[in-house]
PDB file of C-alpha atoms in Angstrom:
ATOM      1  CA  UNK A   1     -17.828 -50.763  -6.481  1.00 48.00           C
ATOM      2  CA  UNK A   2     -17.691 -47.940  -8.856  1.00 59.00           C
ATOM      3  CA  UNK A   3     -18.753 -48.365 -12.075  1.00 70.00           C
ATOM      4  CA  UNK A   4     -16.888 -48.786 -14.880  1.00 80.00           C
ATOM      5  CA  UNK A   5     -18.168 -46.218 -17.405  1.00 80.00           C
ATOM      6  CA  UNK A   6     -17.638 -43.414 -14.185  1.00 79.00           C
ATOM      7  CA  UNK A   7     -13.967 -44.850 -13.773  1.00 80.00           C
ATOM      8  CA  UNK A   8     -13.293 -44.297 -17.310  1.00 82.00           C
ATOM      9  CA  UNK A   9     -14.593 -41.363 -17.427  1.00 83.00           C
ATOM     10  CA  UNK A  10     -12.644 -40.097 -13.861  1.00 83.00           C
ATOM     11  CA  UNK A  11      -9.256 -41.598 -15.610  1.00 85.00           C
ATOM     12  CA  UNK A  12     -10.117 -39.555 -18.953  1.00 87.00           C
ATOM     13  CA  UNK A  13     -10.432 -36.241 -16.913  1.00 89.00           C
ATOM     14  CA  UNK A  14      -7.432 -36.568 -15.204  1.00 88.00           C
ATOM     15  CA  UNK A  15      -5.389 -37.400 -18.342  1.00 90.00           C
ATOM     16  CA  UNK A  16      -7.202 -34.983 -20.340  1.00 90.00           C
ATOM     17  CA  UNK A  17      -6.323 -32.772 -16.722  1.00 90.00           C
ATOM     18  CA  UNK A  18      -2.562 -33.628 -16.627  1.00 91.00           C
ATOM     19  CA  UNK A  19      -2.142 -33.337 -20.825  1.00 92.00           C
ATOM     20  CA  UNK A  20      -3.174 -29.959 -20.056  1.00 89.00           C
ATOM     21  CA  UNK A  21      -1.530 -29.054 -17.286  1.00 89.00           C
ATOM     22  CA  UNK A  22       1.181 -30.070 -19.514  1.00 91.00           C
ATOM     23  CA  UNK A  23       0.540 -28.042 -22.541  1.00 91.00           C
ATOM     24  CA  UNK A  24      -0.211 -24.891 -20.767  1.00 90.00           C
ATOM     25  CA  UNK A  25       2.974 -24.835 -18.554  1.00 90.00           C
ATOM     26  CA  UNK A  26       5.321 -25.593 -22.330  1.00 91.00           C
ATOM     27  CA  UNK A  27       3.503 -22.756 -23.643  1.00 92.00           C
ATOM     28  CA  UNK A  28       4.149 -21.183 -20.813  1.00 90.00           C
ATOM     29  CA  UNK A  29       7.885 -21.639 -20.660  1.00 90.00           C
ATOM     30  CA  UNK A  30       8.062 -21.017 -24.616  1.00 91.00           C
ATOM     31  CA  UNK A  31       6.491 -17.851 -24.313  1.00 91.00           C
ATOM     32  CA  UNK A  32       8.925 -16.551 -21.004  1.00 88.00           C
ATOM     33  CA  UNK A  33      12.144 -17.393 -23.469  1.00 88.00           C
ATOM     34  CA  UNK A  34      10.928 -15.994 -26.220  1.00 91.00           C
ATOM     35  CA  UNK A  35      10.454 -12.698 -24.457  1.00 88.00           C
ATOM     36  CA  UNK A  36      13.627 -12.398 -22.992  1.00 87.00           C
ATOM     37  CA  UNK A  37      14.905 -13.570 -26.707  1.00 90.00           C
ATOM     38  CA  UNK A  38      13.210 -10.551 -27.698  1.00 91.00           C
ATOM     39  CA  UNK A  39      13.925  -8.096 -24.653  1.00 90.00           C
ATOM     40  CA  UNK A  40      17.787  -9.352 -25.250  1.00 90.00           C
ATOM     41  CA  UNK A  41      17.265  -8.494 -29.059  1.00 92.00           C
ATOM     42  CA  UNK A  42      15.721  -5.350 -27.942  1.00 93.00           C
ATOM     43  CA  UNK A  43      18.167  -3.936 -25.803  1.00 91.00           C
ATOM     44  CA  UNK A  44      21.301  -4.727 -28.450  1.00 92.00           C
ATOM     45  CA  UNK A  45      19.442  -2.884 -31.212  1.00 93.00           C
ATOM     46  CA  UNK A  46      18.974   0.667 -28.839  1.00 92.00           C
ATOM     47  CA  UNK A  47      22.560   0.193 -27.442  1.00 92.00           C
ATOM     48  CA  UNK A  48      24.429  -0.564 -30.730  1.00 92.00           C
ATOM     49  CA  UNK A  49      23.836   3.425 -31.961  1.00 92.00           C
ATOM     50  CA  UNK A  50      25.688   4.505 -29.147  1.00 92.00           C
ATOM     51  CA  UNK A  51      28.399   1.414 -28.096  1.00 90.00           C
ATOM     52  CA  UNK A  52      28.993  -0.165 -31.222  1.00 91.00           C
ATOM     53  CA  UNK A  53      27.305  -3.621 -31.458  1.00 91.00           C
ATOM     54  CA  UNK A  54      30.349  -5.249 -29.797  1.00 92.00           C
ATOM     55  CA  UNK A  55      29.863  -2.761 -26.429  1.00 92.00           C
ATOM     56  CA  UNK A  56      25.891  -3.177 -26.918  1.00 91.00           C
ATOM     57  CA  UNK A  57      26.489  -7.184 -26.830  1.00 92.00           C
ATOM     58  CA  UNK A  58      29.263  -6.796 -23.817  1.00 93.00           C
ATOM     59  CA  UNK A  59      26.538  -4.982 -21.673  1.00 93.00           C
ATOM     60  CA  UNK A  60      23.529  -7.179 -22.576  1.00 91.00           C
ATOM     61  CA  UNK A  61      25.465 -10.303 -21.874  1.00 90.00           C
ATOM     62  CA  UNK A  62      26.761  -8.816 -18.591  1.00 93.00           C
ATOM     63  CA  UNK A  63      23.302  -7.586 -17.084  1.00 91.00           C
ATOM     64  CA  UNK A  64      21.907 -11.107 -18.127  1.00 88.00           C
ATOM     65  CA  UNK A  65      24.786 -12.338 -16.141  1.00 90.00           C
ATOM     66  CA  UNK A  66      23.933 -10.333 -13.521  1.00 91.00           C
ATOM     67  CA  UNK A  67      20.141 -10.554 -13.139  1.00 88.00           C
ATOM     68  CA  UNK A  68      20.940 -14.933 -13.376  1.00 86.00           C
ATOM     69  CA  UNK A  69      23.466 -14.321 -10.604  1.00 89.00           C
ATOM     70  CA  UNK A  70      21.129 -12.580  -8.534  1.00 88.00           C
ATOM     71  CA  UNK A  71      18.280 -15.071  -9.096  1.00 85.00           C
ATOM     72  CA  UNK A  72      20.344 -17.887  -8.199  1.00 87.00           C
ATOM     73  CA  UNK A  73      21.715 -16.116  -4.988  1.00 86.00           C
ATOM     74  CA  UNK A  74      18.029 -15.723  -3.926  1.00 84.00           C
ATOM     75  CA  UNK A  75      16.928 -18.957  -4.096  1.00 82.00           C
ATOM     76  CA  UNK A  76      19.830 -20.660  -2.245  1.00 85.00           C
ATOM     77  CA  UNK A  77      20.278 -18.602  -0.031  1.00 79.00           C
ATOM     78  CA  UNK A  78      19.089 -19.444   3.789  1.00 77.00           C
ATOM     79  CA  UNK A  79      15.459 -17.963   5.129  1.00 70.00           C
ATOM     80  CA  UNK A  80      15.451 -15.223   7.037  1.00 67.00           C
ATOM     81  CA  UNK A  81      13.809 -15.755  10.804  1.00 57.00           C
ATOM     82  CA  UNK A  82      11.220 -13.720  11.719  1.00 54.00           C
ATOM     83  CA  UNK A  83      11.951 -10.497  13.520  1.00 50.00           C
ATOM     84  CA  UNK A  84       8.702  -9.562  15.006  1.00 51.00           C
ATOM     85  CA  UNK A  85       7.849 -10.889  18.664  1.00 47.00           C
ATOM     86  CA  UNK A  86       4.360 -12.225  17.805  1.00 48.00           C
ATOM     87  CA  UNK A  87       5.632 -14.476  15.469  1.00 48.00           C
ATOM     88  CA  UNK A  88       8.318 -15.636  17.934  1.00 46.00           C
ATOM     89  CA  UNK A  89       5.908 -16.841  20.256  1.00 49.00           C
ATOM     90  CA  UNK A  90       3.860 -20.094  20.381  1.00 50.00           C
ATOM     91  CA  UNK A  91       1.555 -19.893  17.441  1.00 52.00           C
ATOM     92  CA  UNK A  92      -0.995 -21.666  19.978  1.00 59.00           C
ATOM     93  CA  UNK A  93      -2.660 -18.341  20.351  1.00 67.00           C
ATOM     94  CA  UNK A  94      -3.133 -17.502  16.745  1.00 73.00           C
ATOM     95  CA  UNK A  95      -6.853 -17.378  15.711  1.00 78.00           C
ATOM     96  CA  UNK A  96      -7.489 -19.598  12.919  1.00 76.00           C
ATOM     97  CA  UNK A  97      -7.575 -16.583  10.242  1.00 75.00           C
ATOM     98  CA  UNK A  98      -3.872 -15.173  11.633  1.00 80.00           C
ATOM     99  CA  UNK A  99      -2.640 -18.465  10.616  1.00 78.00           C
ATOM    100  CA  UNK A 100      -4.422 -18.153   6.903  1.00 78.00           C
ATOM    101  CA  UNK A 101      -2.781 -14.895   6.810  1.00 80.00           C
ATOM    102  CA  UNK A 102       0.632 -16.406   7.633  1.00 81.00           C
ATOM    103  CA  UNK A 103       0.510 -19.021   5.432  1.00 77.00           C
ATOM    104  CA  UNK A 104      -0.816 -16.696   2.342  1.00 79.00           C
ATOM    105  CA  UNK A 105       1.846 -13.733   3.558  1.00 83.00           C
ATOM    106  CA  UNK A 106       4.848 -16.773   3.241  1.00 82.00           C
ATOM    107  CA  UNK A 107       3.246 -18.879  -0.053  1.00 77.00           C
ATOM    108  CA  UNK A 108       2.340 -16.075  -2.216  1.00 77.00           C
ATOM    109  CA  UNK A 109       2.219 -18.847  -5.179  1.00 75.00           C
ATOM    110  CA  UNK A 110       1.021 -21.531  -3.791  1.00 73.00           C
ATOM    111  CA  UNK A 111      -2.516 -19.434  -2.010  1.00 73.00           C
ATOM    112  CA  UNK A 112      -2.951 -17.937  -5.804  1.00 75.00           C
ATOM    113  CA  UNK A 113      -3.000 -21.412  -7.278  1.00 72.00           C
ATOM    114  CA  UNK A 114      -5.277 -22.567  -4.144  1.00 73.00           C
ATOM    115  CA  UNK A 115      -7.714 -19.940  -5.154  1.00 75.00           C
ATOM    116  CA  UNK A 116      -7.961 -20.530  -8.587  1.00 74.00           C
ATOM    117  CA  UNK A 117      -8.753 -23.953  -8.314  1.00 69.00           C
ATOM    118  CA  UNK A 118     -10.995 -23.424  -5.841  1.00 69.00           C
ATOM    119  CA  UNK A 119     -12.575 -21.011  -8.147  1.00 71.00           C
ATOM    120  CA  UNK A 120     -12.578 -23.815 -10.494  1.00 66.00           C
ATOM    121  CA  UNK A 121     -14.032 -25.915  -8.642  1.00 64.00           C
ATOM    122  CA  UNK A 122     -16.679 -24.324  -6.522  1.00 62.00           C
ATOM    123  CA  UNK A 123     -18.611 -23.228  -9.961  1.00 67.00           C
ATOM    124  CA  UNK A 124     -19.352 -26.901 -11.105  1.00 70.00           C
ATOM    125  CA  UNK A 125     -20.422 -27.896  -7.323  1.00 68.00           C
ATOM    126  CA  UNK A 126     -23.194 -25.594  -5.401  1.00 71.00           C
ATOM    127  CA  UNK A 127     -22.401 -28.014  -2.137  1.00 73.00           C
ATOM    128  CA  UNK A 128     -18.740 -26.598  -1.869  1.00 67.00           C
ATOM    129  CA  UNK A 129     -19.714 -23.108  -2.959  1.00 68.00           C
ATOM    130  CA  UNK A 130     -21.665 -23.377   0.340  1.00 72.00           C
ATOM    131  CA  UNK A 131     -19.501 -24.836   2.428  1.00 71.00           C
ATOM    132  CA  UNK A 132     -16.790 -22.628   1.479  1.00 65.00           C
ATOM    133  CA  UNK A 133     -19.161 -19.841   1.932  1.00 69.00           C
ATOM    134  CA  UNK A 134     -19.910 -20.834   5.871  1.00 72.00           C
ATOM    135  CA  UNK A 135     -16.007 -21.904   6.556  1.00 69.00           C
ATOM    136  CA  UNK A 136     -14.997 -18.359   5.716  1.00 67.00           C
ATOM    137  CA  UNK A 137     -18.144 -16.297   7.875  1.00 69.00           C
ATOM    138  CA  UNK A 138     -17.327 -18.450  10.764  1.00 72.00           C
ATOM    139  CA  UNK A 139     -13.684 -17.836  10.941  1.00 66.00           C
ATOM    140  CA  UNK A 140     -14.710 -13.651   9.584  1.00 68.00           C
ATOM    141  CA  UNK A 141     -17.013 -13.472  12.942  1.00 74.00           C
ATOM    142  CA  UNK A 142     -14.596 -15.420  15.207  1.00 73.00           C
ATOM    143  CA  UNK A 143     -11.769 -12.733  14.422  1.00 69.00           C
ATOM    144  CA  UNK A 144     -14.514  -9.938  14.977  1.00 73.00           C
ATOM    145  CA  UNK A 145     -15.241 -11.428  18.277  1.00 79.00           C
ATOM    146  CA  UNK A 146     -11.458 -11.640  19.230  1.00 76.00           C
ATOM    147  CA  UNK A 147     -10.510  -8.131  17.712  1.00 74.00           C
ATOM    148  CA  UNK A 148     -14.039  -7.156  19.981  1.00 78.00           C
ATOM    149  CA  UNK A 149     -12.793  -8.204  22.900  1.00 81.00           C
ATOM    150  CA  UNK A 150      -8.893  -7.398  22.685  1.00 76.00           C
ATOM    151  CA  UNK A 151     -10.324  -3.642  22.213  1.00 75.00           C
ATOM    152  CA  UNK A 152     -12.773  -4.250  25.291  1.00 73.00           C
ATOM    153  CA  UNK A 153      -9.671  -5.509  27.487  1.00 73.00           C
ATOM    154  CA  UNK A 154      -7.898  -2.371  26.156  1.00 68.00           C
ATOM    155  CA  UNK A 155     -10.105  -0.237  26.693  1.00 66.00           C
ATOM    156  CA  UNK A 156     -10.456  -1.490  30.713  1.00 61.00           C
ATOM    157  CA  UNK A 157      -8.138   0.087  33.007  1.00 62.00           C
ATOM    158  CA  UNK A 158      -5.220  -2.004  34.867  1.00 59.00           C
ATOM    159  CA  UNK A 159      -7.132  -1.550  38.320  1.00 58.00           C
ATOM    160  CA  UNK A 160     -10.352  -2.806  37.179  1.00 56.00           C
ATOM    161  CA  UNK A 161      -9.332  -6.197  35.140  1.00 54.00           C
ATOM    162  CA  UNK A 162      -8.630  -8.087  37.924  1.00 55.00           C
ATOM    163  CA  UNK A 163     -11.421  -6.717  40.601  1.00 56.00           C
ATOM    164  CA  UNK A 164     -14.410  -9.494  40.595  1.00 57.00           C
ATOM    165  CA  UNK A 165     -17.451  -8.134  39.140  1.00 57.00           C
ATOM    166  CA  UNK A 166     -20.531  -7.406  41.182  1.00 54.00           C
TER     167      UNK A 166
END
């Protein structure tokens, strides 16, 4: 049974973990509006010389209609399939490292915030740096060995892949 002084201490880092997970994304969120309060503020003060401050507000309030419009029709709208054929076909084929690249080409976000906690993490504990370290050269040397040996059956004429060798 763990001890009690560890499970205090393992409840204390995640609050403490949480509180500032908290704090950084309010901070966060306060500095994004106050930009765009500023941008906004911006924008009116180098239109008014040559609209008037009524046309400088007009066009301001329209673009920021526009750009919320457009953000909004982005993120409801439905997902596009995929066009190309060798993501049409059974994915049972794709080397461990083609499906890494899928999943970081379609969760841009979510690989980032993989990475940095795993950068996080793997500086405090030598055993993960390591583990890490041999995950990633074994799936590096089994995509060599694939790409090797796609090239090798490209480079082998049609006649001569199916003769039995001698």
């Amino acid at each position: 049974m763990p001890d009690s002084a560890w499970l205090q201490g393992v409840l204390r880092k995640a609050v403490a973990a949480i509180i500032g997970f908290m704090l950084a994304f309010v901070l966060l969120v306060a500095l994004l509006v106050t930009g765009f309060y500023l941008l906004v503020n911006a924008a009116i003060l180098a239109l008014s010389p040559s609209l008037g401050e009524a046309g400088a507000l007009a066009v301001t309030g329209l673009s920021c209609l526009l750009l919320l419009a457009l953000f909004f029709y982005r993120m409801t709208r439905p997902v596009a399939a995929k066009k190309s054929g060798r993501e049409n076909k059974g994915d049972s084929s794709a080397t461990p490292v083609d499906v890494i690249r899928n999943l970081v080409r379609n969760n841009p976000l979510e690989a980032a915030f993989a990475a940095f906690t795993l950068g996080l993490v793997e500086q405090s504990d030598p055993r993960l740096k390591s583990l890490l370290l041999q995950g990633g050269m074994v799936l590096m040397k089994e995509a060599e060995a694939e790409q090797a040996q796609g090239q090798a059956n490209a480079d082998v004429p049609d006649g001569e892949k199916d003769a039995p060798v001698t």
